[in-house]
Coordinates of N, CA and C and ligand atoms in Angstrom, one line a residue:
X1 N 12.3 -75.8 2.1 CA 11.2 -75.0 1.7 C 11.1 -75.0 0.1
X2 N 9.8 -75.0 -0.4 CA 9.6 -75.1 -1.8 C 10.2 -73.8 -2.5
X3 N 10.7 -74.0 -3.7 CA 11.2 -72.9 -4.5 C 9.9 -72.1 -5.0
X4 N 10.1 -70.7 -4.9 CA 8.9 -69.9 -5.3 C 9.2 -69.4 -6.7
X5 N 8.3 -69.8 -7.6 CA 8.4 -69.4 -9.1 C 7.3 -68.5 -9.5
X6 N 7.6 -67.4 -10.0 CA 6.6 -66.4 -10.5 C 6.3 -66.7 -12.0
X7 N 5.0 -66.8 -12.3 CA 4.6 -67.0 -13.7 C 3.8 -65.7 -14.1
X8 N 4.4 -65.1 -15.2 CA 3.7 -63.9 -15.7 C 2.3 -64.3 -16.1
X9 N 1.3 -63.6 -15.6 CA -0.1 -64.1 -15.8 C -1.0 -62.9 -16.3
X10 N -0.4 -62.1 -17.2 CA -1.1 -61.0 -17.7 C -2.0 -61.5 -18.9
X11 N -1.6 -62.6 -19.5 CA -2.3 -63.0 -20.8 C -1.6 -64.3 -21.2
X12 N -2.3 -65.1 -21.9 CA -1.7 -66.3 -22.5 C -1.8 -67.6 -21.7
X13 N -0.8 -68.5 -22.0 CA -0.9 -69.9 -21.5 C -0.2 -70.0 -20.2
X14 N -0.6 -69.3 -19.2 CA 0.1 -69.3 -17.9 C -0.3 -70.5 -17.0
X15 N -1.6 -70.8 -17.1 CA -2.2 -71.9 -16.2 C -1.5 -73.2 -16.4
X16 N -1.2 -73.5 -17.7 CA -0.5 -74.8 -18.0 C 0.9 -74.8 -17.4
X17 N 1.6 -73.7 -17.4 CA 2.9 -73.6 -16.7 C 2.8 -73.9 -15.2
X18 N 1.7 -73.3 -14.7 CA 1.5 -73.4 -13.2 C 1.4 -74.9 -12.8
X19 N 0.6 -75.6 -13.7 CA 0.4 -77.0 -13.4 C 1.7 -77.8 -13.5
X20 N 2.5 -77.5 -14.5 CA 3.8 -78.2 -14.7 C 4.7 -77.9 -13.5
X21 N 4.8 -76.7 -13.1 CA 5.7 -76.3 -12.0 C 5.2 -76.9 -10.7
X22 N 3.9 -76.9 -10.4 CA 3.4 -77.6 -9.2 C 3.8 -79.1 -9.2
X23 N 3.8 -79.7 -10.4 CA 4.2 -81.1 -10.5 C 5.7 -81.3 -10.2
X24 N 6.4 -80.2 -10.4 CA 7.9 -80.3 -10.1 C 8.1 -79.8 -8.6
X25 N 7.1 -79.6 -7.8 CA 7.3 -79.3 -6.4 C 7.5 -77.8 -6.1
X26 N 7.3 -76.9 -7.1 CA 7.5 -75.5 -6.8 C 6.2 -74.9 -6.2
X27 N 6.5 -73.8 -5.5 CA 5.4 -73.0 -5.0 C 5.2 -71.9 -6.1
X28 N 4.0 -71.8 -6.7 CA 3.8 -70.9 -7.8 C 3.1 -69.7 -7.4
X29 N 3.5 -68.6 -8.0 CA 2.8 -67.3 -7.7 C 2.6 -66.6 -9.1
X30 N 1.3 -66.1 -9.3 CA 1.0 -65.4 -10.5 C 1.5 -64.0 -10.4
X31 N 2.1 -63.5 -11.5 CA 2.7 -62.1 -11.5 C 1.7 -61.3 -12.4
X32 N 1.1 -60.3 -11.7 CA 0.2 -59.4 -12.4 C 0.6 -57.9 -12.1
X33 N 1.3 -57.8 -11.0 CA 1.6 -56.4 -10.5 C 3.0 -56.5 -9.8
X34 N 3.6 -55.4 -9.6 CA 4.9 -55.3 -9.0 C 5.1 -56.0 -7.7
X35 N 4.0 -55.9 -6.9 CA 4.1 -56.5 -5.5 C 4.2 -58.0 -5.6
X36 N 3.7 -58.6 -6.7 CA 3.8 -60.1 -6.8 C 5.2 -60.6 -7.0
X37 N 6.1 -59.7 -7.3 CA 7.5 -60.1 -7.5 C 8.3 -60.5 -6.2
X38 N 7.7 -60.0 -5.1 CA 8.3 -60.2 -3.8 C 8.7 -61.7 -3.6
X39 N 9.9 -62.0 -3.4 CA 10.3 -63.3 -2.9 C 10.4 -64.4 -4.0
X40 N 10.2 -64.0 -5.3 CA 10.2 -65.1 -6.3 C 11.7 -65.4 -6.6
X41 N 12.0 -66.7 -6.9 CA 13.3 -67.1 -7.1 C 13.5 -67.6 -8.6
X42 N 12.5 -67.6 -9.3 CA 12.6 -68.0 -10.7 C 11.3 -67.4 -11.4
X43 N 11.4 -67.4 -12.8 CA 10.3 -66.7 -13.5 C 10.0 -67.5 -14.8
X44 N 8.7 -67.6 -15.1 CA 8.2 -68.1 -16.4 C 7.6 -67.0 -17.2
X45 N 8.0 -66.9 -18.4 CA 7.4 -66.0 -19.4 C 6.6 -66.9 -20.4
X46 N 5.3 -66.9 -20.3 CA 4.6 -67.9 -21.1 C 4.3 -67.5 -22.5
X47 N 3.7 -68.4 -23.3 CA 3.3 -68.1 -24.6 C 2.0 -67.3 -24.6
X48 N 1.6 -66.7 -25.7 CA 0.5 -65.8 -25.8 C 0.6 -64.9 -26.9
X49 N 0.4 -63.6 -26.7 CA 0.5 -62.6 -27.7 C 1.5 -61.6 -27.2
X50 N 2.7 -61.6 -27.8 CA 3.8 -60.8 -27.2 C 3.5 -59.3 -27.3
X51 N 2.8 -58.9 -28.3 CA 2.5 -57.4 -28.4 C 1.6 -57.0 -27.2
X52 N 0.6 -57.9 -26.9 CA -0.3 -57.6 -25.8 C 0.5 -57.6 -24.5
X53 N 1.2 -58.7 -24.3 CA 2.0 -58.8 -23.0 C 3.0 -57.7 -22.8
X54 N 3.7 -57.3 -23.9 CA 4.6 -56.2 -23.8 C 4.0 -54.9 -23.4
X55 N 2.8 -54.6 -24.0 CA 2.1 -53.4 -23.7 C 1.6 -53.4 -22.2
X56 N 1.1 -54.6 -21.8 CA 0.6 -54.7 -20.4 C 1.8 -54.6 -19.4
X57 N 2.9 -55.2 -19.8 CA 4.1 -55.1 -18.9 C 4.4 -53.6 -18.7
X58 N 4.3 -52.8 -19.7 CA 4.7 -51.4 -19.6 C 3.6 -50.7 -18.8
X59 N 2.4 -50.9 -19.1 CA 1.3 -50.2 -18.4 C 1.2 -50.6 -16.9
X60 N 1.5 -51.8 -16.6 CA 1.4 -52.2 -15.2 C 2.7 -52.0 -14.4
X61 N 3.7 -51.4 -15.0 CA 4.9 -51.0 -14.3 C 5.8 -52.2 -14.0
X62 N 5.7 -53.3 -14.9 CA 6.5 -54.5 -14.6 C 7.7 -54.6 -15.5
X63 N 7.8 -53.8 -16.5 CA 8.8 -53.9 -17.5 C 10.2 -53.8 -16.9
X64 N 10.4 -52.7 -16.1 CA 11.7 -52.4 -15.5 C 12.1 -53.3 -14.4
X65 N 11.2 -53.6 -13.4 CA 11.6 -54.6 -12.4 C 11.9 -56.0 -12.9
X66 N 11.1 -56.4 -13.9 CA 11.4 -57.7 -14.5 C 12.7 -57.7 -15.2
X67 N 13.0 -56.6 -15.9 CA 14.3 -56.5 -16.7 C 15.4 -56.6 -15.6
X68 N 15.3 -55.9 -14.5 CA 16.3 -55.9 -13.5 C 16.5 -57.3 -12.9
X69 N 15.4 -58.0 -12.7 CA 15.5 -59.4 -12.1 C 16.3 -60.3 -13.1
X70 N 15.9 -60.2 -14.4 CA 16.6 -61.0 -15.4 C 18.1 -60.7 -15.5
X71 N 18.4 -59.4 -15.5 CA 19.8 -59.0 -15.6 C 20.6 -59.4 -14.3
X72 N 19.8 -59.5 -13.2 CA 20.5 -59.9 -12.0 C 20.7 -61.4 -11.9
X73 N 20.3 -62.1 -12.9 CA 20.6 -63.6 -12.9 C 19.5 -64.5 -12.5
X74 N 18.3 -64.0 -12.3 CA 17.2 -64.9 -11.9 C 16.9 -65.9 -13.0
X75 N 16.8 -67.2 -12.7 CA 16.6 -68.1 -13.8 C 15.2 -67.9 -14.4
X76 N 15.2 -68.0 -15.7 CA 14.0 -67.7 -16.5 C 13.7 -68.9 -17.5
X77 N 12.5 -69.3 -17.6 CA 12.0 -70.2 -18.7 C 11.0 -69.4 -19.5
X78 N 11.4 -69.2 -20.8 CA 10.5 -68.4 -21.6 C 10.1 -69.2 -22.8
X79 N 8.7 -69.3 -23.0 CA 8.2 -70.1 -24.2 C 7.5 -69.2 -25.2
X80 N 7.8 -69.4 -26.4 CA 7.1 -68.8 -27.5 C 7.1 -67.2 -27.4
X81 N 5.9 -66.7 -27.1 CA 5.8 -65.2 -26.9 C 6.8 -64.8 -25.8
X82 N 7.1 -65.6 -24.9 CA 8.1 -65.3 -23.8 C 9.5 -65.1 -24.4
X83 N 9.8 -65.9 -25.4 CA 11.1 -65.8 -26.1 C 11.2 -64.4 -26.7
X84 N 10.1 -64.0 -27.3 CA 10.0 -62.7 -28.0 C 10.2 -61.6 -27.0
X85 N 9.6 -61.7 -25.8 CA 9.8 -60.7 -24.8 C 11.2 -60.6 -24.3
X86 N 12.0 -61.7 -24.4 CA 13.4 -61.6 -23.9 C 14.3 -61.0 -25.0
X87 N 13.9 -61.1 -26.2 CA 14.8 -60.8 -27.4 C 15.3 -59.4 -27.3
X88 N 16.6 -59.2 -27.4 CA 17.2 -57.9 -27.5 C 16.9 -57.3 -28.9
X89 N 16.8 -58.2 -29.9 CA 16.7 -57.7 -31.3 C 15.5 -58.3 -31.9
X90 N 14.6 -57.5 -32.4 CA 13.3 -58.0 -33.0 C 13.1 -57.2 -34.3
X91 N 13.9 -57.5 -35.4 CA 14.0 -56.6 -36.5 C 12.7 -56.2 -37.1
X92 N 11.7 -57.1 -37.2 CA 10.4 -56.7 -37.9 C 9.5 -55.9 -37.0
X93 N 9.8 -55.9 -35.7 CA 8.9 -55.2 -34.7 C 9.7 -54.5 -33.7
X94 N 10.7 -53.7 -34.2 CA 11.7 -53.1 -33.3 C 11.1 -52.3 -32.1
X95 N 9.9 -51.7 -32.4 CA 9.4 -50.8 -31.3 C 8.5 -51.6 -30.3
X96 N 8.3 -52.8 -30.5 CA 7.4 -53.6 -29.6 C 8.0 -53.6 -28.2
X97 N 7.2 -53.2 -27.2 CA 7.8 -53.2 -25.8 C 8.1 -54.6 -25.4
X98 N 9.3 -54.7 -24.8 CA 9.7 -56.1 -24.3 C 10.9 -55.9 -23.3
X99 N 11.3 -57.0 -22.7 CA 12.4 -56.9 -21.8 C 13.7 -56.7 -22.5
X100 N 14.0 -57.4 -23.6 CA 15.2 -57.2 -24.4 C 16.5 -57.5 -23.7
X101 N 16.5 -58.5 -22.9 CA 17.6 -58.8 -22.0 C 18.5 -60.0 -22.5
X102 N 18.0 -60.7 -23.6 CA 18.8 -61.8 -24.1 C 19.3 -61.5 -25.5
X103 N 20.6 -61.7 -25.7 CA 21.2 -61.2 -27.0 C 20.9 -62.2 -28.1
X104 N 19.6 -62.2 -28.5 CA 19.2 -63.0 -29.7 C 18.4 -62.1 -30.6
X105 N 18.4 -62.5 -31.9 CA 17.5 -61.8 -32.8 C 16.4 -62.8 -33.2
X106 N 15.2 -62.3 -33.1 CA 14.0 -63.2 -33.2 C 13.1 -62.8 -34.3
X107 N 12.6 -63.8 -35.0 CA 11.6 -63.5 -36.0 C 10.2 -64.1 -35.6
X108 N 9.2 -63.2 -35.4 CA 7.9 -63.7 -34.9 C 7.2 -64.5 -36.0
X109 N 6.3 -65.3 -35.6 CA 5.4 -66.1 -36.5 C 6.1 -66.7 -37.7
X110 N 7.3 -67.2 -37.4 CA 8.2 -67.7 -38.4 C 7.7 -69.0 -39.1
X111 N 6.9 -69.7 -38.4 CA 6.4 -71.0 -38.9 C 5.0 -71.0 -39.5
X112 N 4.5 -69.8 -39.7 CA 3.2 -69.7 -40.3 C 2.1 -69.4 -39.3
X113 N 0.8 -69.5 -39.7 CA -0.3 -69.1 -38.9 C -0.8 -70.2 -38.0
X114 N -1.8 -69.8 -37.2 CA -2.4 -70.7 -36.2 C -2.8 -72.0 -36.8
X115 N -3.4 -72.0 -37.9 CA -3.8 -73.3 -38.6 C -2.6 -74.2 -38.9
X116 N -1.5 -73.5 -39.0 CA -0.3 -74.3 -39.4 C 0.5 -74.8 -38.2
X117 N -0.2 -74.8 -37.0 CA 0.5 -75.3 -35.8 C 0.8 -76.8 -36.0
X118 N 1.9 -77.2 -35.3 CA 2.3 -78.6 -35.5 C 3.1 -79.1 -34.3
X119 N 3.1 -80.4 -34.2 CA 3.9 -81.0 -33.1 C 5.1 -81.8 -33.8
X120 N 6.3 -81.7 -33.2 CA 7.4 -82.5 -33.7 C 8.2 -83.0 -32.5
X121 N 9.3 -83.7 -32.8 CA 10.1 -84.3 -31.8 C 11.5 -83.8 -32.0
X122 N 12.1 -83.2 -31.0 CA 13.4 -82.5 -31.1 C 14.4 -83.1 -30.2
X123 N 15.6 -83.1 -30.7 CA 16.8 -83.4 -29.8 C 17.2 -82.1 -29.2
X124 N 17.2 -82.0 -27.9 CA 17.5 -80.7 -27.2 C 18.8 -81.0 -26.4
X125 N 19.9 -80.3 -26.8 CA 21.1 -80.5 -26.1 C 21.0 -80.2 -24.6
X126 N 21.6 -81.0 -23.8 CA 21.7 -81.0 -22.3 C 20.3 -81.5 -21.7
X127 N 19.2 -81.5 -22.5 CA 18.0 -82.0 -21.9 C 17.7 -83.4 -22.3
X128 N 18.3 -83.9 -23.4 CA 18.1 -85.2 -23.9 C 19.2 -86.1 -23.4
X129 N 18.8 -87.3 -22.9 CA 19.8 -88.1 -22.2 C 20.6 -88.9 -23.2
X130 N 20.1 -89.2 -24.4 CA 20.8 -90.0 -25.3 C 20.5 -89.5 -26.7
X131 N 21.3 -90.1 -27.7 CA 21.1 -89.7 -29.1 C 19.7 -90.0 -29.6
X132 N 19.0 -91.0 -29.0 CA 17.7 -91.4 -29.4 C 16.6 -90.6 -28.7
X133 N 17.0 -89.9 -27.6 CA 16.0 -89.2 -26.8 C 15.5 -88.0 -27.5
X134 N 14.2 -87.7 -27.4 CA 13.6 -86.6 -28.1 C 12.6 -85.9 -27.1
X135 N 12.4 -84.6 -27.4 CA 11.4 -83.8 -26.6 C 10.2 -83.6 -27.5
X136 N 9.0 -83.8 -27.0 CA 7.8 -83.4 -27.8 C 7.7 -81.9 -27.8
X137 N 7.6 -81.3 -29.0 CA 7.6 -79.9 -29.1 C 6.4 -79.4 -29.9
X138 N 5.6 -78.6 -29.3 CA 4.3 -78.1 -29.9 C 4.6 -76.7 -30.4
X139 N 4.5 -76.4 -31.7 CA 4.7 -75.1 -32.3 C 3.4 -74.4 -32.6
X140 N 3.1 -73.3 -32.1 CA 1.9 -72.5 -32.3 C 2.3 -71.1 -32.7
X141 N 2.2 -70.8 -34.0 CA 2.6 -69.4 -34.4 C 4.0 -69.0 -33.8
X142 N 4.9 -69.9 -33.9 CA 6.1 -69.8 -33.1 C 7.2 -68.9 -33.7
X143 N 8.0 -68.3 -32.9 CA 9.1 -67.5 -33.3 C 10.3 -68.4 -33.6
X144 N 11.3 -67.9 -34.3 CA 12.6 -68.6 -34.3 C 13.7 -67.6 -34.0
X145 N 14.9 -68.2 -33.7 CA 16.1 -67.4 -33.3 C 16.9 -67.3 -34.6
X146 N 17.0 -66.1 -35.1 CA 17.8 -65.9 -36.4 C 19.3 -65.7 -36.1
X147 N 19.6 -65.2 -34.9 CA 21.0 -65.0 -34.5 C 21.0 -65.1 -33.0
X148 N 22.0 -65.9 -32.6 CA 22.3 -66.0 -31.1 C 23.6 -65.4 -30.8
X149 N 23.6 -64.4 -29.9 CA 24.8 -63.7 -29.6 C 25.9 -64.4 -28.9
X150 N 27.0 -63.8 -28.6 CA 28.1 -64.4 -27.9 C 27.5 -64.9 -26.5
X151 N 27.9 -66.1 -26.1 CA 27.4 -66.5 -24.8 C 26.0 -67.1 -24.8
X152 N 25.4 -67.1 -26.0 CA 24.1 -67.8 -26.0 C 24.2 -69.1 -26.8
X153 N 23.9 -70.2 -26.2 CA 24.1 -71.5 -26.7 C 22.8 -72.0 -27.4
X154 N 23.0 -72.4 -28.6 CA 21.8 -73.0 -29.3 C 21.7 -74.5 -28.9
X155 N 20.5 -74.8 -28.4 CA 20.3 -76.2 -27.8 C 19.5 -77.1 -28.8
X156 N 18.7 -76.5 -29.7 CA 18.0 -77.3 -30.6 C 17.7 -76.5 -31.9
X157 N 17.6 -77.3 -33.0 CA 17.3 -76.7 -34.3 C 16.2 -77.5 -35.0
X158 N 15.4 -76.7 -35.8 CA 14.4 -77.4 -36.6 C 14.5 -76.8 -38.0
X159 N 14.8 -77.7 -39.0 CA 15.0 -77.3 -40.4 C 16.1 -76.3 -40.4
X160 N 17.1 -76.4 -39.6 CA 18.3 -75.5 -39.7 C 18.0 -74.2 -38.9
X161 N 16.9 -74.0 -38.3 CA 16.6 -72.8 -37.5 C 16.7 -73.1 -36.0
X162 N 17.3 -72.1 -35.3 CA 17.4 -72.3 -33.8 C 16.1 -72.1 -33.2
X163 N 15.7 -73.1 -32.3 CA 14.4 -73.0 -31.6 C 14.5 -73.2 -30.1
X164 N 15.7 -73.4 -29.6 CA 15.9 -73.4 -28.2 C 17.3 -72.9 -27.9
X165 N 17.3 -71.9 -27.0 CA 18.6 -71.3 -26.7 C 18.8 -71.0 -25.2
X166 N 20.0 -71.1 -24.7 CA 20.3 -70.8 -23.3 C 21.4 -69.7 -23.2
X167 N 21.0 -68.6 -22.6 CA 22.0 -67.5 -22.4 C 22.0 -67.2 -20.9
X168 N 23.1 -67.5 -20.3 CA 23.2 -67.3 -18.8 C 22.2 -68.2 -18.2
X169 N 21.3 -67.7 -17.4 CA 20.2 -68.5 -16.7 C 18.9 -68.3 -17.4
X170 N 18.9 -67.9 -18.7 CA 17.6 -67.7 -19.4 C 17.5 -68.7 -20.5
X171 N 16.5 -69.6 -20.4 CA 16.2 -70.6 -21.4 C 15.0 -70.2 -22.2
X172 N 15.2 -70.0 -23.5 CA 14.1 -69.5 -24.3 C 13.8 -70.6 -25.4
X173 N 12.5 -71.0 -25.4 CA 12.0 -72.1 -26.3 C 11.0 -71.5 -27.3
X174 N 11.1 -71.9 -28.6 CA 10.1 -71.5 -29.5 C 8.8 -72.2 -29.3
X175 N 8.9 -73.4 -28.7 CA 7.7 -74.3 -28.6 C 7.2 -74.3 -27.1
X176 N 6.2 -75.2 -26.9 CA 5.4 -75.1 -25.6 C 5.5 -76.4 -24.8
X177 N 6.5 -76.6 -24.0 CA 6.6 -77.8 -23.2 C 5.4 -78.0 -22.2
X178 N 4.8 -76.8 -21.8 CA 3.7 -76.9 -20.8 C 2.4 -77.5 -21.4
X179 N 2.4 -77.7 -22.7 CA 1.3 -78.4 -23.4 C 1.5 -79.9 -23.5
X180 N 2.6 -80.3 -23.0 CA 2.9 -81.8 -23.1 C 3.1 -82.3 -21.6
X181 N 3.3 -83.6 -21.5 CA 3.6 -84.1 -20.2 C 5.1 -84.1 -19.8
X182 N 5.9 -83.5 -20.7 CA 7.3 -83.5 -20.5 C 7.7 -82.4 -19.5
X183 N 8.2 -82.8 -18.3 CA 8.5 -81.8 -17.3 C 9.9 -81.3 -17.2
X184 N 10.7 -81.8 -18.2 CA 12.2 -81.5 -18.1 C 12.6 -80.1 -18.0
X185 N 11.9 -79.2 -18.8 CA 12.3 -77.8 -18.8 C 11.8 -77.1 -17.5
X186 N 10.7 -77.5 -17.0 CA 10.2 -76.9 -15.7 C 11.0 -77.4 -14.6
X187 N 11.4 -78.7 -14.6 CA 12.3 -79.2 -13.6 C 13.6 -78.5 -13.6
X188 N 14.1 -78.2 -14.8 CA 15.4 -77.4 -14.9 C 15.2 -76.0 -14.2
X189 N 14.1 -75.4 -14.5 CA 13.9 -74.0 -13.9 C 13.9 -74.1 -12.3
X190 N 13.2 -75.1 -11.8 CA 13.1 -75.3 -10.4 C 14.4 -75.5 -9.8
X191 N 15.2 -76.4 -10.4 CA 16.6 -76.7 -9.9 C 17.4 -75.4 -9.9
X192 N 17.4 -74.7 -11.1 CA 18.3 -73.5 -11.2 C 17.8 -72.5 -10.2
X193 N 16.5 -72.3 -10.0 CA 16.0 -71.3 -9.0 C 16.4 -71.7 -7.6
X194 N 16.5 -73.0 -7.3 CA 16.9 -73.4 -5.9 C 18.4 -73.0 -5.7
X195 N 19.2 -73.2 -6.7 CA 20.6 -72.8 -6.6 C 20.7 -71.3 -6.5
X196 N 20.0 -70.6 -7.3 CA 20.1 -69.1 -7.4 C 19.6 -68.6 -6.0
X197 N 18.6 -69.2 -5.4 CA 18.1 -68.7 -4.2 C 19.1 -68.8 -3.1
X198 N 20.0 -69.8 -3.2 CA 21.0 -70.0 -2.1 C 22.2 -69.1 -2.3
X199 N 22.4 -68.6 -3.5 CA 23.6 -67.9 -3.8 C 23.6 -66.5 -3.2
X200 N 24.7 -66.1 -2.6 CA 24.8 -64.7 -2.0 C 24.7 -63.7 -3.1
X201 N 23.9 -62.6 -2.9 CA 23.8 -61.5 -3.9 C 24.8 -60.5 -3.5
X202 N 25.1 -59.6 -4.5 CA 26.0 -58.5 -4.3 C 25.7 -57.7 -3.0
X203 N 24.4 -57.4 -2.9 CA 23.9 -56.5 -1.8 C 24.0 -57.1 -0.4
X204 N 24.1 -58.5 -0.5 CA 24.1 -59.2 0.8 C 25.5 -59.5 1.3
X205 N 26.5 -59.3 0.4 CA 27.9 -59.7 0.7 C 28.4 -58.7 1.8
Ligands
LIG301 N1 2.8 -65.4 -32.4 C1 2.8 -65.0 -31.1 C2 3.6 -63.6 -30.9 O1 4.1 -63.2 -31.8 C3 3.4 -66.0 -30.2 C4 2.6 -67.3 -30.2 C5 2.7 -68.1 -29.0 O2 3.2 -67.7 -27.9 N2 2.1 -69.3 -29.1 O3 3.5 -63.0 -29.9

């Protein structure tokens, strides 16, 4: 049976993630309310505006259930604003509502304004097959990781700044793979979610 992946669809670039996930063979479900979480085996936190998304998560009663799912080990792919939602530490916007489940310190809008958006090619550890292999990375008012905590692996850097990290089963990217044809990150999520779906949970043991 196809893996069921929930895509947070309150705001932002969720449709592009849905297309990529469908191409990877996943069954996609849009998350707008608590009841949409039923049966999902993986999660995408898309790009958009993290302040708006955080506020809506709180208002729609999704903040705590999503936090619990992340803490419970559900595989997550978070891009751009999604990375900000995961960050435990957000020094310049400490009060901004978010999940705060990944031990990283994040700086928002670290690469400048919308007009300064750019595309580059990055070597991403574990996702690139050879030293010459690169991932096309689109940066749009992107955040960067200023500090990665214990157990959080930095997978890619740009100008010495961390822009892709993996902590447990949470993969957080500063850039937008859903805006390219590169399906590696979505395929990773689908694979991880399939494994996670088969693993016995504490409550089922
Ligand atoms: N700048 C946005 C924020 O801080 C993120 C931009 C994006 O997701 N493309 O929330």
